[in-house]
């Protein structure tokens, strides 16, 4: 497949979608951008109804939904299914598909091909990819193909091993400067926004001030241009060890467990289903049915 670097945008925004250009205007107005992850159609619908601006179909799905212990095993096929489900549920928010490990590292051509799959097959508005350095060329190639790209710096879970584990990044002057320089390079490569994960708040604030594109923080302080949280963390659905930056706004896991316990007890005690949950049939039809069954036994 040959990739033309400046072919027109492969998708036109769905009616009612937030224009991507609005994000930079929100930054200018100092209006915080709300992003949340989601992985299915009800999640997309609820995030939309709650007024989220951006929905990230994160490769965190590998852990939160698929039960892996890191994000690395997420595949393109899995991410396409989840993204398709979210875009069916969400109307106004822009849906950003997270490019899974292995889908963009090998070559620009691979990266563009996979980004196009997210747009064409799953209805994504944009993609996100982790890192800078060699990945800048991937960003340029995808943006050149007309697909908006969100960058991701700081703690980038796909390379957690290289970073020495899941820990905050940019905590020395030298490392903070490297982050700023990567952020500038991603902006120059064409990213429309950058996630800053687990970065000291003053460093994230300075990066946000230095860029004209919005930053979206997770564990990066209140001065980023927007914030993102993972659905399962925010709602109390994930029982792994929570990162310092997680705030649980609900304990839905407890609610679900208790509802399931009540259901199980009702089934065992024959309290469920009740009359209102069952279907009737005309008495004469029932009588005919019983009679026919009895005749078969004779
Ligand atoms: O995969 C994900 O959910 C993410 C967010 C933590 C930004 O990358």
PDB file of N, CA and C and ligand atoms in Angstrom, residues 35 37 39 56 58-60 98 128 130 152 195 197 218 228 230, ligand 1:
ATOM      1  N   UNK A  35     -11.814  14.677  29.623  1.00  0.00           N
ATOM      2  CA  UNK A  35     -11.634  13.419  28.870  1.00  0.00           C
ATOM      3  C   UNK A  35     -11.776  12.249  29.838  1.00  0.00           C
ATOM      4  N   UNK A  37     -11.890   7.674  29.753  1.00  0.00           N
ATOM      5  CA  UNK A  37     -11.820   6.502  28.879  1.00  0.00           C
ATOM      6  C   UNK A  37     -13.188   5.821  28.865  1.00  0.00           C
ATOM      7  N   UNK A  39     -15.013   1.958  26.944  1.00  0.00           N
ATOM      8  CA  UNK A  39     -14.643   0.761  26.175  1.00  0.00           C
ATOM      9  C   UNK A  39     -15.841   0.056  25.549  1.00  0.00           C
ATOM     10  N   UNK A  56     -11.466   8.607  25.353  1.00  0.00           N
ATOM     11  CA  UNK A  56     -10.308   7.827  24.921  1.00  0.00           C
ATOM     12  C   UNK A  56     -10.641   6.347  25.059  1.00  0.00           C
ATOM     13  N   UNK A  58      -8.863   3.718  25.592  1.00  0.00           N
ATOM     14  CA  UNK A  58      -7.475   3.490  25.990  1.00  0.00           C
ATOM     15  C   UNK A  58      -7.083   2.026  25.862  1.00  0.00           C
ATOM     16  N   UNK A  59      -5.779   1.817  25.635  1.00  0.00           N
ATOM     17  CA  UNK A  59      -5.319   0.420  25.662  1.00  0.00           C
ATOM     18  C   UNK A  59      -5.256  -0.077  27.107  1.00  0.00           C
ATOM     19  N   UNK A  60      -5.618   0.809  28.046  1.00  0.00           N
ATOM     20  CA  UNK A  60      -5.851   0.372  29.430  1.00  0.00           C
ATOM     21  C   UNK A  60      -6.918  -0.719  29.447  1.00  0.00           C
ATOM     22  N   UNK A  98      -6.730   4.515  21.057  1.00  0.00           N
ATOM     23  CA  UNK A  98      -5.341   4.370  21.502  1.00  0.00           C
ATOM     24  C   UNK A  98      -4.658   3.315  20.641  1.00  0.00           C
ATOM     25  N   UNK A 128      -4.354   8.073  19.386  1.00  0.00           N
ATOM     26  CA  UNK A 128      -3.321   8.492  20.344  1.00  0.00           C
ATOM     27  C   UNK A 128      -2.174   7.502  20.246  1.00  0.00           C
ATOM     28  N   UNK A 130       1.902   6.659  22.024  1.00  0.00           N
ATOM     29  CA  UNK A 130       2.831   6.990  23.105  1.00  0.00           C
ATOM     30  C   UNK A 130       4.221   7.307  22.567  1.00  0.00           C
ATOM     31  N   UNK A 152       1.394  11.314  23.831  1.00  0.00           N
ATOM     32  CA  UNK A 152       1.327  10.822  25.222  1.00  0.00           C
ATOM     33  C   UNK A 152       2.757  10.765  25.746  1.00  0.00           C
ATOM     34  N   UNK A 195      -1.267  14.001  26.047  1.00  0.00           N
ATOM     35  CA  UNK A 195      -1.511  13.507  27.413  1.00  0.00           C
ATOM     36  C   UNK A 195      -0.188  13.570  28.174  1.00  0.00           C
ATOM     37  N   UNK A 197       1.277  12.104  31.586  1.00  0.00           N
ATOM     38  CA  UNK A 197       0.919  11.149  32.648  1.00  0.00           C
ATOM     39  C   UNK A 197       2.017  11.081  33.695  1.00  0.00           C
ATOM     40  N   UNK A 218      -2.980  13.403  33.541  1.00  0.00           N
ATOM     41  CA  UNK A 218      -3.416  12.309  34.424  1.00  0.00           C
ATOM     42  C   UNK A 218      -2.258  12.140  35.403  1.00  0.00           C
ATOM     43  N   UNK A 228      -7.826  13.588  32.338  1.00  0.00           N
ATOM     44  CA  UNK A 228      -8.414  12.312  31.947  1.00  0.00           C
ATOM     45  C   UNK A 228      -8.317  11.344  33.120  1.00  0.00           C
ATOM     46  N   UNK A 230      -9.275   7.035  33.993  1.00  0.00           N
ATOM     47  CA  UNK A 230      -9.702   5.744  33.444  1.00  0.00           C
ATOM     48  C   UNK A 230     -11.052   5.377  34.063  1.00  0.00           C
TER      49      UNK A 230
HETATM   50  O1  LIG B   1      -4.840   3.691  27.980  1.00  0.00           O
HETATM   51  C1  LIG B   1      -5.259   4.657  28.663  1.00  0.00           C
HETATM   52  O2  LIG B   1      -6.318   4.590  29.300  1.00  0.00           O
HETATM   53  C2  LIG B   1      -4.451   5.868  28.674  1.00  0.00           C
HETATM   54  C3  LIG B   1      -4.816   6.934  29.662  1.00  0.00           C
HETATM   55  C4  LIG B   1      -4.313   6.561  31.002  1.00  0.00           C
HETATM   56  C5  LIG B   1      -4.329   8.259  29.247  1.00  0.00           C
HETATM   57  O3  LIG B   1      -3.527   5.977  27.938  1.00  0.00           O
END
